[in-house]
Short mmCIF file of C-alpha atoms in Angstrom, two decimals:
data_model
loop_
_atom_site.label_atom_id
_atom_site.label_comp_id
_atom_site.label_asym_id
_atom_site.label_seq_id
_atom_site.Cartn_x
_atom_site.Cartn_y
_atom_site.Cartn_z
CA MET A 1 98.41 309.71 112.46
CA GLU A 2 95.96 309.75 114.76
CA ASN A 3 94.55 312.99 113.12
CA GLN A 4 94.38 310.99 110.09
CA GLY A 5 92.36 308.31 111.70
CA GLN A 6 90.23 310.59 113.01
CA LEU A 7 89.61 312.14 109.83
CA ALA A 8 88.73 308.98 108.25
CA SER A 9 86.32 308.34 110.97
CA LEU A 10 84.98 311.58 110.53
CA THR A 11 84.62 311.30 106.67
CA LYS A 12 82.91 308.13 107.31
CA ILE A 13 79.99 309.45 109.28
CA ILE A 14 79.59 312.46 106.72
CA LYS A 15 79.38 310.23 103.77
CA PRO A 16 75.46 309.11 104.34
CA TYR A 17 74.66 312.91 104.63
CA LEU A 18 76.35 314.37 101.37
CA PRO A 19 73.58 315.13 98.69
CA ASP A 20 73.77 312.86 95.63
CA ASP A 21 75.89 315.55 93.81
CA VAL A 22 78.83 315.88 96.19
CA ALA A 23 81.51 313.31 96.11
CA ILE A 24 83.28 311.68 99.14
CA GLU A 25 86.15 312.27 97.47
CA SER A 26 85.95 316.08 97.56
CA VAL A 27 85.81 316.15 101.61
CA ASP A 28 89.10 317.67 102.85
CA LEU A 29 90.15 319.70 105.90
CA ASN A 30 88.69 323.09 104.45
CA SER A 31 85.64 321.78 103.51
CA HIS A 32 82.86 324.11 104.76
CA PHE A 33 80.00 321.47 105.86
CA ILE A 34 77.12 323.51 104.78
CA GLU A 35 78.67 325.82 101.95
CA ASN A 36 80.94 323.28 100.17
CA LEU A 37 79.25 320.32 101.09
CA ASN A 38 75.76 321.31 100.60
CA ILE A 39 74.99 319.54 103.91
CA ASN A 40 71.59 320.48 105.24
CA SER A 41 71.70 322.51 108.50
CA ALA A 42 69.32 319.81 110.24
CA ASN A 43 71.61 317.08 109.14
CA LEU A 44 74.37 318.97 110.85
CA VAL A 45 72.60 318.22 114.14
CA ASP A 46 72.76 314.41 113.19
CA ILE A 47 76.46 314.48 112.26
CA VAL A 48 77.19 315.91 115.85
CA LEU A 49 75.09 313.09 117.27
CA ASP A 50 77.13 310.76 115.07
CA VAL A 51 80.36 312.16 116.12
CA GLU A 52 79.54 312.12 119.78
CA ASP A 53 78.62 308.06 119.69
CA GLU A 54 81.91 307.72 117.72
CA PHE A 55 84.32 309.77 119.85
CA ASP A 56 82.65 309.20 123.15
CA ILE A 57 82.24 312.81 123.83
CA ARG A 58 79.60 315.40 124.18
CA LEU A 59 79.32 318.47 122.20
CA GLU A 60 77.91 321.80 123.52
CA ASN A 61 75.92 324.06 121.90
CA GLU A 62 79.07 326.72 121.30
CA ASP A 63 80.72 323.77 120.13
CA MET A 64 78.30 323.02 117.16
CA ASP A 65 78.18 326.83 116.20
CA ARG A 66 81.94 326.80 116.10
CA MET A 67 81.95 323.50 113.97
CA GLN A 68 81.73 324.89 110.20
CA THR A 69 84.49 323.09 108.51
CA VAL A 70 85.94 319.51 108.63
CA LYS A 71 89.18 321.42 110.37
CA ASP A 72 86.65 322.83 112.88
CA ALA A 73 85.36 319.42 113.92
CA LEU A 74 88.59 317.84 114.10
CA GLU A 75 89.99 320.53 116.53
CA ILE A 76 87.03 320.13 118.78
CA ILE A 77 87.11 316.56 118.66
CA ALA A 78 91.04 316.85 119.71
CA LEU A 79 90.05 318.95 122.16
CA LYS A 80 87.11 317.05 123.81
CA THR A 81 89.02 313.80 123.58
CA LYS A 82 91.78 315.41 125.65
CA GLU A 83 89.43 316.72 128.38
CA LYS A 84 87.99 313.62 128.76
CA GLU A 85 91.53 311.96 129.33
CA ALA A 86 92.59 314.50 131.47
CA MET B 1 32.05 324.83 84.88
CA THR B 2 33.64 322.14 86.44
CA ASN B 3 36.42 319.92 84.99
CA ARG B 4 36.01 316.38 84.42
CA VAL B 5 38.33 314.29 86.99
CA VAL B 6 39.97 310.70 86.31
CA VAL B 7 41.94 308.25 88.05
CA THR B 8 45.47 307.74 86.07
CA GLY B 9 47.46 305.92 88.83
CA LEU B 10 47.03 303.60 91.68
CA GLY B 11 49.47 302.57 94.50
CA VAL B 12 48.87 300.43 97.28
CA CYS B 13 51.03 299.48 100.52
CA ALA B 14 48.14 297.08 102.28
CA PRO B 15 48.21 294.16 104.60
CA ASN B 16 47.52 291.75 101.38
CA GLY B 17 49.90 293.37 98.97
CA VAL B 18 52.40 296.04 99.30
CA ASN B 19 52.04 296.58 95.35
CA LEU B 20 49.20 296.81 93.18
CA GLU B 21 49.57 293.42 91.38
CA ALA B 22 49.83 291.62 94.82
CA PHE B 23 46.98 293.50 96.16
CA ARG B 24 44.99 293.06 93.14
CA ASN B 25 45.51 289.33 93.12
CA SER B 26 44.44 289.37 96.82
CA LEU B 27 41.11 291.04 96.24
CA GLU B 28 40.34 288.63 93.39
CA ASN B 29 41.73 285.27 94.98
CA GLY B 30 40.18 286.15 98.20
CA SER B 31 43.68 285.77 100.21
CA SER B 32 43.72 287.31 103.76
CA GLY B 33 46.22 289.68 104.97
CA ILE B 34 45.52 289.06 108.51
CA ARG B 35 48.00 287.44 110.66
CA PHE B 36 48.86 286.73 114.39
CA HIS B 37 51.44 288.96 115.97
CA GLU B 38 53.67 287.44 118.85
CA GLU B 39 54.20 291.13 119.96
CA LEU B 40 50.54 291.92 120.63
CA LYS B 41 50.61 288.36 122.58
CA ASN B 42 53.50 289.49 124.66
CA LEU B 43 51.78 292.69 125.22
CA ASN B 44 48.68 291.04 126.75
CA PHE B 45 46.32 292.04 123.93
CA SER B 46 42.84 290.63 123.46
CA CYS B 47 43.08 290.83 120.10
CA GLN B 48 46.46 289.20 118.94
CA ILE B 49 45.87 289.67 115.03
CA ALA B 50 46.36 292.47 112.85
CA GLY B 51 46.69 293.52 109.41
CA LYS B 52 50.08 294.96 108.74
CA PRO B 53 51.93 295.28 105.48
CA ASN B 54 54.61 292.77 104.92
CA ILE B 55 57.69 295.29 103.34
CA ASP B 56 60.37 292.67 104.34
CA GLU B 57 61.02 292.21 100.33
CA VAL B 58 60.66 296.25 99.52
CA ASN B 59 63.95 297.72 98.81
CA LEU B 60 63.29 301.12 100.77
CA ASN B 61 66.32 302.77 98.74
CA ASP B 62 63.93 302.82 95.69
CA TYR B 63 61.76 305.12 97.80
CA PHE B 64 64.09 306.89 100.13
CA THR B 65 67.65 308.39 100.27
CA ASN B 66 70.24 307.02 102.79
CA VAL B 67 69.78 310.19 104.65
CA GLN B 68 65.95 309.70 105.09
CA LEU B 69 66.46 306.21 105.83
CA LYS B 70 68.59 307.06 108.68
CA GLY B 71 66.51 306.79 112.04
CA LEU B 72 63.54 306.52 110.16
CA ASN B 73 60.83 305.11 112.68
CA SER B 74 57.60 305.78 111.02
CA SER B 75 55.37 303.13 109.79
CA GLY B 76 52.77 304.96 108.30
CA LEU B 77 54.91 307.43 106.46
CA VAL B 78 56.95 304.41 104.65
CA TYR B 79 53.79 302.60 103.75
CA GLY B 80 52.56 306.11 102.62
CA VAL B 81 55.70 307.04 100.70
CA ILE B 82 55.59 303.54 99.17
CA ALA B 83 51.99 303.93 97.77
CA GLY B 84 52.47 307.53 96.63
CA LEU B 85 55.57 306.88 94.60
CA ASP B 86 54.10 303.73 93.22
CA ALA B 87 50.65 305.45 92.26
CA TRP B 88 52.96 308.62 90.52
CA GLU B 89 54.78 305.82 88.92
CA ASN B 90 51.79 304.09 87.83
CA ALA B 91 50.11 307.19 86.03
CA GLY B 92 53.44 307.67 83.93
CA LEU B 93 54.49 310.77 85.62
CA GLN B 94 58.01 311.97 86.11
CA LYS B 95 59.44 313.44 89.26
CA ASN B 96 60.04 317.43 88.82
CA GLU B 97 63.68 317.40 89.90
CA THR B 98 64.37 320.67 89.00
CA GLU B 99 61.32 323.22 89.14
CA PRO B 100 57.94 322.79 91.20
CA ASP B 101 55.07 321.49 89.23
CA TRP B 102 52.83 324.37 90.15
CA ASP B 103 50.08 322.30 88.81
CA SER B 104 50.36 319.07 91.04
CA GLY B 105 49.42 318.95 94.45
CA ILE B 106 48.95 316.60 97.40
CA VAL B 107 46.00 315.59 99.75
CA PHE B 108 47.51 312.88 101.99
CA GLY B 109 45.78 311.97 104.79
CA THR B 110 46.89 310.02 108.44
CA GLY B 111 45.12 309.83 111.72
CA ILE B 112 48.48 309.90 113.80
CA LEU B 113 51.94 309.65 112.32
CA GLY B 114 55.02 308.20 113.69
CA VAL B 115 53.84 306.61 117.05
CA ASP B 116 57.09 304.77 117.10
CA LYS B 117 59.24 307.59 116.44
CA PHE B 118 57.70 309.74 119.12
CA ARG B 119 57.94 307.10 121.67
CA GLU B 120 61.54 307.12 121.15
CA ALA B 121 61.45 311.07 121.56
CA VAL B 122 59.41 310.68 124.65
CA TYR B 123 61.79 308.14 126.32
CA LYS B 124 64.76 310.57 125.28
CA VAL B 125 62.92 313.69 126.48
CA ASP B 126 61.83 312.12 129.92
CA GLN B 127 65.53 311.24 130.39
CA GLY B 128 66.46 314.64 130.10
CA ASP B 129 68.17 313.83 126.83
CA VAL B 130 66.21 315.90 124.45
CA ARG B 131 69.58 317.34 122.81
CA ARG B 132 70.02 313.87 121.28
CA LEU B 133 66.53 313.58 119.61
CA GLY B 134 68.27 314.30 116.51
CA SER B 135 66.59 316.31 113.68
CA THR B 136 63.87 314.06 112.28
CA ALA B 137 61.70 313.63 115.38
CA VAL B 138 59.53 316.41 114.31
CA ILE B 139 59.29 315.46 110.68
CA GLN B 140 58.55 312.15 110.92
CA THR B 141 55.95 312.68 113.64
CA MET B 142 53.91 315.71 112.58
CA ALA B 143 50.72 314.85 110.56
CA SER B 144 51.63 316.43 107.73
CA GLY B 145 55.09 314.73 107.55
CA ILE B 146 53.51 312.15 104.90
CA SER B 147 52.56 314.83 102.40
CA ALA B 148 55.52 316.98 103.26
CA PHE B 149 58.20 313.77 102.39
CA LEU B 150 55.90 313.22 99.04
CA GLY B 151 55.83 316.74 97.96
CA GLY B 152 59.72 317.22 98.22
CA MET B 153 60.07 313.68 96.47
CA LEU B 154 57.97 314.81 93.48
CA GLY B 155 58.39 318.48 93.58
CA ALA B 156 54.70 319.25 94.09
CA GLY B 157 54.02 322.82 93.40
CA ASN B 158 50.21 323.19 94.13
CA GLN B 159 48.44 322.36 97.73
CA VAL B 160 50.27 320.07 99.55
CA THR B 161 48.44 319.28 102.77
CA THR B 162 47.23 316.53 105.22
CA ASN B 163 43.55 315.78 106.38
CA SER B 164 42.46 313.56 109.01
CA SER B 165 39.16 312.56 109.79
CA ALA B 166 39.66 309.37 111.80
CA CYS B 167 38.49 306.23 109.35
CA THR B 168 36.51 308.76 106.72
CA THR B 169 40.14 310.36 106.22
CA GLY B 170 41.10 308.58 102.98
CA THR B 171 37.84 309.19 101.05
CA GLU B 172 38.05 312.80 102.39
CA ALA B 173 41.39 313.07 100.80
CA LEU B 174 40.31 311.95 97.52
CA LEU B 175 37.04 314.31 97.62
CA MET B 176 39.30 316.92 98.50
CA GLY B 177 41.87 316.49 95.44
CA TYR B 178 38.81 315.87 93.22
CA GLU B 179 37.27 319.54 94.04
CA ARG B 180 40.62 320.81 93.62
CA ILE B 181 40.80 319.93 89.98
CA ALA B 182 37.07 320.02 89.38
CA SER B 183 37.12 323.90 90.32
CA GLY B 184 40.41 324.27 87.95
CA LYS B 185 42.85 325.08 90.68
CA ALA B 186 45.27 322.20 89.72
CA GLN B 187 45.51 319.55 86.95
CA ARG B 188 47.06 316.70 89.01
CA MET B 189 46.46 315.81 92.69
CA LEU B 190 48.07 312.81 94.40
CA VAL B 191 45.48 311.66 97.21
CA GLY B 192 45.53 309.14 99.83
CA SER B 193 46.12 308.24 103.17
CA CYS B 194 48.16 306.13 105.75
CA SER B 195 48.09 304.73 109.10
CA ASP B 196 50.88 303.50 111.15
CA SER B 197 51.07 299.85 112.54
CA GLY B 198 51.77 298.51 115.91
CA PRO B 199 50.55 298.13 119.42
CA TYR B 200 50.69 301.80 120.20
CA VAL B 201 48.12 302.80 117.65
CA TRP B 202 45.89 299.33 117.99
CA GLY B 203 46.15 299.28 121.66
CA GLY B 204 43.47 301.91 122.30
CA PHE B 205 41.12 300.14 120.22
CA ASP B 206 42.03 296.89 122.08
CA ALA B 207 40.86 298.57 125.27
CA MET B 208 37.51 299.87 124.06
CA ARG B 209 36.68 295.98 123.75
CA ILE B 210 35.55 296.36 119.89
CA LEU B 211 38.08 294.12 118.16
CA PRO B 212 37.74 290.25 118.05
CA ASN B 213 39.36 288.28 120.67
CA LYS B 214 38.58 284.51 119.64
CA TYR B 215 40.47 284.40 116.43
CA ASN B 216 43.87 284.21 117.68
CA ASP B 217 44.48 280.95 116.54
CA HIS B 218 42.68 281.21 113.20
CA PRO B 219 43.34 285.10 111.92
CA GLU B 220 41.91 284.47 108.26
CA ALA B 221 38.42 284.03 109.87
CA ALA B 222 38.51 286.92 111.98
CA SER B 223 37.17 289.92 110.08
CA ARG B 224 33.45 289.18 108.96
CA PRO B 225 31.71 292.17 107.55
CA MET B 226 27.89 291.54 107.11
CA SER B 227 28.37 288.07 108.93
CA ALA B 228 25.71 287.29 111.47
CA THR B 229 28.86 285.99 113.67
CA ALA B 230 31.04 289.53 113.12
CA ALA B 231 32.73 290.12 116.47
CA GLY B 232 34.43 293.30 115.95
CA PHE B 233 36.97 294.93 113.42
CA VAL B 234 40.35 293.56 112.75
CA PRO B 235 42.86 296.60 113.39
CA GLY B 236 45.04 297.38 110.00
CA SER B 237 47.53 299.60 108.60
CA GLY B 238 49.09 300.52 105.59
CA ALA B 239 48.34 303.25 102.75
CA GLY B 240 46.30 303.69 99.50
CA ALA B 241 47.10 306.38 96.81
CA LEU B 242 45.44 307.61 93.74
CA VAL B 243 46.65 310.18 90.98
CA LEU B 244 43.86 312.30 90.03
CA GLU B 245 43.74 314.22 87.13
CA SER B 246 41.79 316.70 84.66
CA LEU B 247 40.48 314.64 81.59
CA GLU B 248 41.92 317.23 79.87
CA SER B 249 45.60 316.68 80.86
CA ALA B 250 44.88 313.01 81.03
CA LEU B 251 44.15 312.79 77.45
CA GLU B 252 46.53 315.33 76.17
CA ARG B 253 49.66 313.16 77.78
CA GLY B 254 47.71 309.82 76.79
CA ALA B 255 47.49 308.78 80.22
CA HIS B 256 46.04 305.58 80.76
CA ILE B 257 42.68 306.23 82.54
CA TYR B 258 41.53 303.61 85.04
CA ALA B 259 38.13 305.41 86.13
CA GLU B 260 36.26 308.88 86.41
CA VAL B 261 35.47 310.60 89.65
CA LEU B 262 31.92 311.91 89.23
CA GLY B 263 31.93 313.59 92.65
CA GLY B 264 31.03 313.00 96.28
CA ALA B 265 30.06 314.53 99.58
CA SER B 266 31.23 314.48 103.15
CA ASN B 267 29.13 315.70 105.87
CA SER B 268 28.81 315.15 109.95
CA GLY B 269 26.04 314.07 111.96
CA GLY B 270 26.92 316.45 114.71
CA GLN B 271 26.56 313.66 117.27
CA ARG B 272 22.80 314.25 117.63
CA ASN B 273 20.12 311.95 116.96
CA GLY B 274 21.97 308.68 117.59
CA GLY B 275 25.14 310.12 116.36
CA SER B 276 27.88 310.05 118.95
CA MET B 277 31.78 310.32 119.16
CA THR B 278 31.96 306.67 118.02
CA ALA B 279 28.46 305.81 116.36
CA PRO B 280 26.78 307.78 113.50
CA ASN B 281 23.69 309.52 112.94
CA SER B 282 21.88 307.80 110.40
CA ALA B 283 20.25 310.62 108.96
CA ALA B 284 23.60 312.22 108.38
CA VAL B 285 24.73 308.77 106.68
CA GLN B 286 22.12 308.52 104.35
CA ARG B 287 22.16 312.53 103.66
CA CYS B 288 25.84 312.27 102.98
CA ILE B 289 24.99 309.45 100.03
CA THR B 290 21.83 311.36 98.82
CA ASP B 291 24.22 314.35 98.61
CA ALA B 292 27.14 312.66 96.68
CA LEU B 293 24.67 311.26 94.32
CA LYS B 294 23.40 314.59 93.74
CA ASN B 295 26.78 316.33 93.47
CA SER B 296 27.94 313.70 91.18
CA GLY B 297 25.01 314.22 88.83
CA THR B 298 23.66 310.73 89.14
CA THR B 299 20.70 308.88 90.64
CA ALA B 300 20.16 306.08 92.74
CA ALA B 301 18.93 303.74 90.35
CA GLU B 302 22.12 304.00 88.30
CA ILE B 303 24.26 302.76 91.10
CA ASP B 304 25.61 299.27 90.23
CA THR B 305 27.71 298.33 92.94
CA ILE B 306 28.94 299.84 96.61
CA ASN B 307 31.92 299.16 98.31
CA GLY B 308 30.80 299.72 102.16
CA HIS B 309 32.75 301.06 105.24
CA LEU B 310 31.71 297.77 107.01
CA THR B 311 33.85 297.01 109.06
CA ALA B 312 32.64 294.00 111.05
CA THR B 313 30.89 295.21 114.23
CA THR B 314 27.34 295.29 114.89
CA LYS B 315 26.73 298.52 113.29
CA ASP B 316 26.99 296.49 109.73
CA PRO B 317 23.27 296.04 109.62
CA GLU B 318 22.57 299.80 110.50
CA GLU B 319 25.02 300.70 107.19
CA ILE B 320 22.94 298.01 105.13
CA LYS B 321 19.73 299.86 106.10
CA ASN B 322 20.85 303.30 105.68
CA TRP B 323 22.06 302.50 102.03
CA THR B 324 18.65 300.94 101.59
CA GLU B 325 16.92 303.90 102.83
CA ALA B 326 19.41 306.43 100.92
CA LEU B 327 18.95 304.74 97.47
CA GLY B 328 15.28 303.79 98.02
CA ARG B 329 16.02 300.38 96.76
CA LYS B 330 15.79 297.16 98.73
CA ASP B 331 15.38 293.59 98.43
CA ALA B 332 16.53 291.78 95.21
CA ASP B 333 16.53 295.87 93.90
CA PHE B 334 19.34 296.63 95.89
CA PRO B 335 23.04 296.82 94.10
CA THR B 336 25.54 294.68 94.94
CA ILE B 337 27.62 295.27 98.11
CA ASN B 338 30.74 293.99 99.27
CA SER B 339 33.68 295.01 101.97
CA PHE B 340 37.28 294.69 101.24
CA LYS B 341 37.86 294.45 104.98
CA GLY B 342 37.59 290.81 105.20
CA HIS B 343 40.79 290.64 103.19
CA PHE B 344 42.86 293.13 105.23
CA GLY B 345 41.14 294.33 108.15
CA HIS B 346 40.03 298.02 109.25
CA CYS B 347 43.15 300.06 107.86
CA LEU B 348 41.93 302.99 109.96
CA ALA B 349 42.93 306.17 108.61
CA ALA B 350 44.25 304.40 105.67
CA SER B 351 41.27 302.47 104.86
CA GLY B 352 39.36 304.76 102.65
CA SER B 353 42.33 305.31 100.46
CA ILE B 354 43.11 301.45 100.18
CA GLU B 355 39.57 300.62 99.51
CA CYS B 356 38.79 303.60 96.78
CA VAL B 357 42.08 301.90 95.24
CA GLY B 358 40.22 298.47 95.10
CA THR B 359 36.91 299.96 94.09
CA VAL B 360 38.65 301.56 91.09
CA LEU B 361 40.27 298.36 90.32
CA GLN B 362 36.57 296.51 90.16
CA LEU B 363 35.49 298.92 87.72
CA ALA B 364 38.67 298.93 85.74
CA GLU B 365 38.47 295.10 85.28
CA GLN B 366 34.82 294.96 85.11
CA LYS B 367 34.93 292.53 88.31
CA LEU B 368 33.22 292.39 91.66
CA TYR B 369 35.56 290.83 94.44
CA GLY B 370 34.12 288.28 96.85
CA SER B 371 33.34 289.64 100.52
CA LEU B 372 35.07 287.40 102.76
CA ASN B 373 33.91 285.50 105.79
CA CYS B 374 30.08 286.25 105.33
CA ALA B 375 28.40 283.15 104.34
CA ASP B 376 26.21 283.43 107.50
CA ILE B 377 24.86 286.63 106.39
CA HIS B 378 23.41 288.68 109.17
CA PRO B 379 19.60 288.11 109.57
CA GLU B 380 19.18 291.71 110.36
CA ILE B 381 20.86 292.49 106.76
CA THR B 382 18.70 289.94 104.87
CA LYS B 383 15.61 291.74 106.17
CA HIS B 384 16.90 294.81 104.03
CA ILE B 385 18.49 293.51 100.87
CA ASP B 386 18.56 289.94 98.98
CA SER B 387 21.60 287.76 99.93
CA SER B 388 22.40 287.65 96.26
CA CYS B 389 23.18 291.10 96.44
CA ILE B 390 26.42 290.10 98.49
CA PRO B 391 29.10 288.38 96.28
CA GLN B 392 30.40 285.55 98.25
CA SER B 393 33.40 284.73 95.38
CA THR B 394 34.84 287.27 92.61
CA ARG B 395 32.70 287.10 89.46
CA ASP B 396 32.81 289.39 86.11
CA PHE B 397 30.52 292.27 86.49
CA ALA B 398 29.49 294.73 84.17
CA ALA B 399 29.74 297.76 86.18
CA LYS B 400 29.32 301.27 85.05
CA ILE B 401 28.73 303.41 88.53
CA SER B 402 30.09 302.24 92.05
CA ALA B 403 29.69 304.23 95.22
CA LYS B 404 32.40 304.18 98.08
CA ALA B 405 31.66 305.20 101.70
CA SER B 406 33.90 305.67 104.71
CA PHE B 407 32.60 306.62 108.19
CA GLY B 408 34.69 307.70 111.18
CA PHE B 409 34.83 308.63 115.03
CA GLY B 410 33.52 312.03 115.63
CA ASP B 411 30.45 311.24 113.21
CA VAL B 412 32.02 312.02 110.17
CA ASN B 413 31.25 310.66 106.69
CA ALA B 414 32.25 310.65 103.24
CA CYS B 415 31.04 309.43 99.93
CA ALA B 416 32.44 309.15 96.55
CA ILE B 417 31.21 308.16 93.11
CA PHE B 418 33.00 306.45 90.82
CA LYS B 419 32.35 305.72 86.83
CA ALA B 420 33.72 303.25 84.58
CA TYR B 421 35.82 304.80 82.04
CA THR B 422 35.04 303.86 78.20
#
């Protein structure tokens, strides 16, 4: 349930960065940010900052390297949120 | 063999009008774009008035994608994109969506770009938070950000560059684009320039005590080119843009032609013989004007009207004297001369291009726009030219050839010669 909420929040963050020819409906767990969603690698940096603000967490360089798909992003968010709460 | 070059598109985002129609109306009606700015007062500026384009009513989504708008904090870039895309559309040209157009290029200058964005970045860096700058701190603050944004929006495949020569920038950009087409290296060049708004750009000039400080409560009277009571230039900002095109290309696609660019010249006084970082070497100014005539195959006698640099400082009489000596014409034999800076102040790096747009409009509409706030012409000016040479209000005017000059810090000059296209 929480995961659904996080997916919704993440999708909302991704939306403004999608090129005009990629529909928001096509975003799913397996979507690869660069290969499937055609998001410019520079904008991926901005998505990371928006994720940090939304979830009040901090992503390190290695987290960014690992964040290739929507599923990766959700896993990192879950991990960081858990770390914060611990 | 040089190709003839014509102007087929105009765009402007100026303090006295953020589209071509509003800008034209202001020039014709003599309405001012200079306003009091509370922000400057709160920051203890001596000069609390400025010319700033009012873009509140502009829908930026017509110009930028949502991604581009995110974190956009570079006023010069915004003005430049508005003017540049408007000029392209005004020329009846399309964006090249799939392939670059190898025959279309851009020379779009600026003095400094994205000062407000840079300020954001400085604060973050100093706080040790460089990782949170985001991806656009570079593209919004690199000088060539403006030509890069326009290049991507239009799909320009010829030379795409940014020039910078202080207040000469806009006129220089026009000449660079002209040369590229004249020499056959491009068919179309979007030329222009932009300048940021705000205290971080204008503060340095306020500190130099060269801005008027007695007009904070009546800003419309502050910018007084050629006036005996001129008290310094009013800082401005904005952007102007022109689409230059080979005559062949323009005729082939049936484009509307506003005017022809006959040529021009740019030079420097080397900061010698009276020239300095901030003052012009008169010999260089005169040489720039005579070279411009020579390069454009025209003569001093053929110049019908001049749009001067004329910023409303004590240097205005010297500029007039330079024109009289360069042209060998004085008193009532001198061409008409005006300055648009009375309408919108000195838009710095953007001044040359905004004023080139006005100069072309004058030729296209066969009007001479009144020069504001100079009913009391400086006595040092009437020693050289007859007061009737300076139009106090707008009138019809059958002009064929117009000269436009801009001069800048660093002792640099540019002069362009335009001809009515009939």
